[in-house]
Amino acid sequence: MKYASLTLASSLVLSSCVLGPNYKTPETADLPAKFDKIPSGWKAASPADHLDRGDWWKRLGDSKLNRYMSQVESANPNAQAALARLRQSRAVTAASRVALQPALNLNGRAGSSRSSENTFRSPQAINQQGLTNDSFRLPFDLTWEIDLWGRVRREQEAVLASEQSVIASYKGVILSLQADLAQSWFSLRATDSEIEVLNETLKLRKNARDLLANRVKEGAGSDLDLARSEAELASTEADIASLRRRRAELVSGIALILGKPAQGFQIAHYPLDSEPPRVPINLPSEVLERRPDISQAERNLAAASARIGSTQAALFPKIGIDASLGLASRRAADLLETSSKTWSYGLDASVPILRRTILKADVKQAEEKYNELLEEYRQTVLTALREVDVSLSSIKWLGRQQSAVDRQAAASKKAADLSNTRFLEGLTSLLEVIDAERTRLQASRAQIQVRNERYTATIQLMKALGGSYHSPSK
């Protein structure tokens, strides 16, 4: 019968079951096979956050931006904090892996004790009073919970899924920072372009003001025209000051993303004179599966599913093995002798009786937590679909808007040139010139602003798709 307990334990392990539902990725609102108005088929969401997104920002074709992007992950404090959370989660996962293994401890002890001579005397204890006893022990103690109902295994599933959720969260932080940097960068370049246009306008208006001032001195011009010219000049200076303030804010924001102090951080003047990359409107919905937030929501759901099983297992008996093997002696010199050998082993069983109502409530809570996270997962997928749809729509209509403002800018420039010529020839008033120049300036700035909005929409699309727009299979 010496090995009866160990034999029973082995049989229990071999015949053990795992309580709770086996997790399956839930069905969600179906994703269209293509992001267009007439879907050609349907495909269920299947998170693929583990796939490499690559350096998606390189599609924007800006080498200076690429250099800044390489610093985000290592320099931004929020990115480093997210990385620290990931390391914490990995430490928890590593610790959970040993939960199925026996715990073995070496608990050596040496001590001495003396009994009192003044305690209650009895015939049986009369010879034990006032004695000093020495004790030396060197045992190995083993404890092992037999995972009969799968509680420990379900907890391990939950911990692993939680770690994967933290990984997705980390990737989401990095993706958001990269998208914020890209948007700020092209907004900065667009601001530089507007400043450039306004500086040219400022020169023209200063020349016009000086010309009118000379005419007034010569008696050939009116004070009204000069006042109007001064007003337009002041308006241009105010717009430049506003843009320079905006530029300073953007530079400061970029410094923050890069984990640098705003004081002393500078970026050289760099106008926006390029076009955003063309994006295929008919994108495969598979690219959406790389979104970190979808992966995070799905992994949270998997963890909640596993915890249903672990809470259900708490309703059943908890069985464990405890054993001890070592040496014990009253004298240190005799501790290593064979006669000092000592051992014990046995099975422990703990059956919940009075707490079953509480444990059942824990199971119900775990089930409802799963239902909550299931709806959050579905909402995340629907939000992702909306963001992609909005970005694609923006790219489409901003492209048409760009064509219109380009034509407007060309026509406005021609009208302004004609008005200036007519004014110099004395065929029209200064008011017509001012109006034409104002329209030309507005059209030029609109060109720049729409181009920047197109870059923003493209970046937002890449972010909405989890990075770039290649199919995960490629």
mmCIF file of N, CA, C and O in Angstrom, residues 35 51-60 175 178-179 277-280 283-284 286-292 388 392 458-472 474:
data_model
loop_
_atom_site.group_PDB
_atom_site.id
_atom_site.type_symbol
_atom_site.label_atom_id
_atom_site.label_comp_id
_atom_site.label_asym_id
_atom_site.label_seq_id
_atom_site.Cartn_x
_atom_site.Cartn_y
_atom_site.Cartn_z
ATOM 1 N N PHE A 35 -14.010 46.234 -49.805
ATOM 2 C CA PHE A 35 -14.576 47.477 -49.321
ATOM 3 C C PHE A 35 -15.048 48.313 -50.513
ATOM 4 O O PHE A 35 -14.359 49.188 -50.998
ATOM 5 N N LEU A 51 0.565 39.225 -37.738
ATOM 6 C CA LEU A 51 1.237 39.406 -39.024
ATOM 7 C C LEU A 51 1.973 40.736 -39.066
ATOM 8 O O LEU A 51 1.526 41.738 -38.521
ATOM 9 N N ASP A 52 3.096 40.749 -39.734
ATOM 10 C CA ASP A 52 3.947 41.932 -39.807
ATOM 11 C C ASP A 52 3.311 42.988 -40.691
ATOM 12 O O ASP A 52 2.892 42.705 -41.813
ATOM 13 N N ARG A 53 3.254 44.236 -40.179
ATOM 14 C CA ARG A 53 2.703 45.334 -40.962
ATOM 15 C C ARG A 53 3.761 45.985 -41.836
ATOM 16 O O ARG A 53 3.449 46.690 -42.770
ATOM 17 N N GLY A 54 5.008 45.794 -41.479
ATOM 18 C CA GLY A 54 6.065 46.455 -42.222
ATOM 19 C C GLY A 54 6.120 47.935 -41.890
ATOM 20 O O GLY A 54 5.385 48.450 -41.051
ATOM 21 N N ASP A 55 6.998 48.640 -42.545
ATOM 22 C CA ASP A 55 7.134 50.083 -42.339
ATOM 23 C C ASP A 55 6.120 50.805 -43.225
ATOM 24 O O ASP A 55 6.446 51.360 -44.285
ATOM 25 N N TRP A 56 4.869 50.821 -42.761
ATOM 26 C CA TRP A 56 3.776 51.308 -43.589
ATOM 27 C C TRP A 56 3.956 52.778 -43.986
ATOM 28 O O TRP A 56 3.514 53.203 -45.054
ATOM 29 N N TRP A 57 4.603 53.567 -43.133
ATOM 30 C CA TRP A 57 4.754 54.998 -43.402
ATOM 31 C C TRP A 57 5.674 55.278 -44.594
ATOM 32 O O TRP A 57 5.628 56.369 -45.154
ATOM 33 N N LYS A 58 6.497 54.308 -44.983
ATOM 34 C CA LYS A 58 7.385 54.526 -46.120
ATOM 35 C C LYS A 58 6.609 54.684 -47.418
ATOM 36 O O LYS A 58 7.142 55.226 -48.401
ATOM 37 N N ARG A 59 5.372 54.235 -47.437
ATOM 38 C CA ARG A 59 4.528 54.446 -48.614
ATOM 39 C C ARG A 59 4.232 55.930 -48.839
ATOM 40 O O ARG A 59 3.841 56.332 -49.926
ATOM 41 N N LEU A 60 4.418 56.737 -47.791
ATOM 42 C CA LEU A 60 4.157 58.172 -47.918
ATOM 43 C C LEU A 60 5.294 58.893 -48.630
ATOM 44 O O LEU A 60 5.151 60.062 -48.991
ATOM 45 N N LEU A 175 1.236 51.978 -33.098
ATOM 46 C CA LEU A 175 0.560 52.378 -34.339
ATOM 47 C C LEU A 175 -0.056 53.763 -34.199
ATOM 48 O O LEU A 175 0.045 54.602 -35.108
ATOM 49 N N GLN A 178 2.706 56.384 -34.268
ATOM 50 C CA GLN A 178 3.234 56.546 -35.619
ATOM 51 C C GLN A 178 2.258 57.340 -36.491
ATOM 52 O O GLN A 178 2.684 58.227 -37.253
ATOM 53 N N ALA A 179 0.973 57.044 -36.368
ATOM 54 C CA ALA A 179 -0.024 57.777 -37.154
ATOM 55 C C ALA A 179 -0.077 59.239 -36.730
ATOM 56 O O ALA A 179 -0.185 60.143 -37.575
ATOM 57 N N PRO A 277 0.197 58.941 -51.701
ATOM 58 C CA PRO A 277 0.162 57.742 -52.548
ATOM 59 C C PRO A 277 -1.257 57.368 -52.921
ATOM 60 O O PRO A 277 -2.203 57.622 -52.169
ATOM 61 N N ARG A 278 -1.386 56.769 -54.083
ATOM 62 C CA ARG A 278 -2.704 56.301 -54.520
ATOM 63 C C ARG A 278 -3.070 55.057 -53.732
ATOM 64 O O ARG A 278 -2.249 54.170 -53.493
ATOM 65 N N VAL A 279 -4.322 54.989 -53.313
ATOM 66 C CA VAL A 279 -4.808 53.866 -52.515
ATOM 67 C C VAL A 279 -5.855 53.114 -53.324
ATOM 68 O O VAL A 279 -6.783 53.727 -53.860
ATOM 69 N N PRO A 280 -5.725 51.777 -53.426
ATOM 70 C CA PRO A 280 -6.764 51.011 -54.121
ATOM 71 C C PRO A 280 -8.071 51.048 -53.347
ATOM 72 O O PRO A 280 -8.122 50.670 -52.168
ATOM 73 N N LEU A 283 -10.291 47.397 -51.654
ATOM 74 C CA LEU A 283 -9.356 46.686 -50.790
ATOM 75 C C LEU A 283 -9.956 45.385 -50.271
ATOM 76 O O LEU A 283 -11.153 45.310 -49.991
ATOM 77 N N PRO A 284 -9.131 44.332 -50.092
ATOM 78 C CA PRO A 284 -9.634 43.115 -49.454
ATOM 79 C C PRO A 284 -9.846 43.354 -47.962
ATOM 80 O O PRO A 284 -9.052 44.023 -47.304
ATOM 81 N N GLU A 286 -9.444 41.438 -45.625
ATOM 82 C CA GLU A 286 -8.469 40.726 -44.799
ATOM 83 C C GLU A 286 -7.497 41.680 -44.110
ATOM 84 O O GLU A 286 -7.019 41.403 -43.015
ATOM 85 N N VAL A 287 -7.192 42.817 -44.759
ATOM 86 C CA VAL A 287 -6.226 43.736 -44.165
ATOM 87 C C VAL A 287 -6.737 44.305 -42.850
ATOM 88 O O VAL A 287 -5.947 44.698 -41.989
ATOM 89 N N LEU A 288 -8.050 44.339 -42.673
ATOM 90 C CA LEU A 288 -8.637 44.870 -41.447
ATOM 91 C C LEU A 288 -8.285 44.003 -40.244
ATOM 92 O O LEU A 288 -8.282 44.468 -39.109
ATOM 93 N N GLU A 289 -7.981 42.731 -40.489
ATOM 94 C CA GLU A 289 -7.775 41.780 -39.407
ATOM 95 C C GLU A 289 -6.497 42.058 -38.624
ATOM 96 O O GLU A 289 -6.298 41.507 -37.551
ATOM 97 N N ARG A 290 -5.622 42.923 -39.144
ATOM 98 C CA ARG A 290 -4.377 43.222 -38.443
ATOM 99 C C ARG A 290 -4.540 44.310 -37.399
ATOM 100 O O ARG A 290 -3.593 44.637 -36.699
ATOM 101 N N ARG A 291 -5.717 44.877 -37.275
ATOM 102 C CA ARG A 291 -5.918 45.963 -36.313
ATOM 103 C C ARG A 291 -5.641 45.471 -34.898
ATOM 104 O O ARG A 291 -6.226 44.478 -34.452
ATOM 105 N N PRO A 292 -4.783 46.171 -34.158
ATOM 106 C CA PRO A 292 -4.482 45.739 -32.798
ATOM 107 C C PRO A 292 -5.697 45.731 -31.880
ATOM 108 O O PRO A 292 -5.809 44.875 -31.006
ATOM 109 N N VAL A 388 -12.753 52.497 -41.702
ATOM 110 C CA VAL A 388 -12.234 52.224 -43.049
ATOM 111 C C VAL A 388 -13.129 52.863 -44.096
ATOM 112 O O VAL A 388 -12.656 53.491 -45.055
ATOM 113 N N LEU A 392 -11.923 55.727 -46.736
ATOM 114 C CA LEU A 392 -11.998 55.509 -48.186
ATOM 115 C C LEU A 392 -12.873 56.563 -48.853
ATOM 116 O O LEU A 392 -12.537 57.068 -49.927
ATOM 117 N N THR A 458 -5.292 59.408 -45.940
ATOM 118 C CA THR A 458 -4.500 58.219 -46.288
ATOM 119 C C THR A 458 -3.876 57.600 -45.046
ATOM 120 O O THR A 458 -3.887 56.377 -44.866
ATOM 121 N N ILE A 459 -3.344 58.457 -44.170
ATOM 122 C CA ILE A 459 -2.756 57.962 -42.925
ATOM 123 C C ILE A 459 -3.829 57.325 -42.050
ATOM 124 O O ILE A 459 -3.619 56.259 -41.448
ATOM 125 N N GLN A 460 -4.992 57.958 -41.971
ATOM 126 C CA GLN A 460 -6.081 57.398 -41.180
ATOM 127 C C GLN A 460 -6.537 56.045 -41.728
ATOM 128 O O GLN A 460 -6.882 55.139 -40.965
ATOM 129 N N LEU A 461 -6.516 55.904 -43.041
ATOM 130 C CA LEU A 461 -6.873 54.614 -43.634
ATOM 131 C C LEU A 461 -5.859 53.552 -43.250
ATOM 132 O O LEU A 461 -6.223 52.425 -42.864
ATOM 133 N N MET A 462 -4.572 53.887 -43.363
ATOM 134 C CA MET A 462 -3.539 52.925 -42.992
ATOM 135 C C MET A 462 -3.672 52.515 -41.530
ATOM 136 O O MET A 462 -3.531 51.338 -41.171
ATOM 137 N N LYS A 463 -3.960 53.494 -40.671
ATOM 138 C CA LYS A 463 -4.160 53.186 -39.255
ATOM 139 C C LYS A 463 -5.405 52.322 -39.066
ATOM 140 O O LYS A 463 -5.393 51.362 -38.279
ATOM 141 N N ALA A 464 -6.484 52.656 -39.767
ATOM 142 C CA ALA A 464 -7.732 51.903 -39.636
ATOM 143 C C ALA A 464 -7.572 50.460 -40.087
ATOM 144 O O ALA A 464 -8.264 49.565 -39.605
ATOM 145 N N LEU A 465 -6.642 50.236 -41.016
ATOM 146 C CA LEU A 465 -6.397 48.878 -41.515
ATOM 147 C C LEU A 465 -5.314 48.160 -40.712
ATOM 148 O O LEU A 465 -4.924 47.047 -41.052
ATOM 149 N N GLY A 466 -4.830 48.797 -39.651
ATOM 150 C CA GLY A 466 -3.812 48.160 -38.837
ATOM 151 C C GLY A 466 -2.411 48.367 -39.361
ATOM 152 O O GLY A 466 -1.469 47.723 -38.893
ATOM 153 N N GLY A 467 -2.232 49.250 -40.343
ATOM 154 C CA GLY A 467 -0.913 49.503 -40.924
ATOM 155 C C GLY A 467 -0.857 49.081 -42.366
ATOM 156 O O GLY A 467 -1.058 47.913 -42.685
ATOM 157 N N SER A 468 -0.607 50.012 -43.262
ATOM 158 C CA SER A 468 -0.517 49.779 -44.706
ATOM 159 C C SER A 468 -1.830 49.226 -45.248
ATOM 160 O O SER A 468 -2.859 49.265 -44.589
ATOM 161 N N TYR A 469 -1.789 48.707 -46.453
ATOM 162 C CA TYR A 469 -2.999 48.121 -47.036
ATOM 163 C C TYR A 469 -2.691 46.943 -47.921
ATOM 164 O O TYR A 469 -3.318 46.710 -48.937
ATOM 165 N N HIS A 470 -1.672 46.177 -47.533
ATOM 166 C CA HIS A 470 -1.420 44.915 -48.202
ATOM 167 C C HIS A 470 -2.288 43.836 -47.597
ATOM 168 O O HIS A 470 -2.626 43.879 -46.418
ATOM 169 N N SER A 471 -2.622 42.826 -48.359
ATOM 170 C CA SER A 471 -3.326 41.674 -47.827
ATOM 171 C C SER A 471 -2.397 40.903 -46.901
ATOM 172 O O SER A 471 -1.207 40.779 -47.166
ATOM 173 N N PRO A 472 -2.912 40.356 -45.747
ATOM 174 C CA PRO A 472 -2.068 39.611 -44.829
ATOM 175 C C PRO A 472 -1.399 38.414 -45.478
ATOM 176 O O PRO A 472 -0.387 37.930 -45.003
ATOM 177 N N LYS A 474 0.109 38.375 -48.206
ATOM 178 C CA LYS A 474 1.267 38.783 -49.025
ATOM 179 C C LYS A 474 2.437 39.097 -48.136
ATOM 180 O O LYS A 474 2.294 39.457 -46.993
#
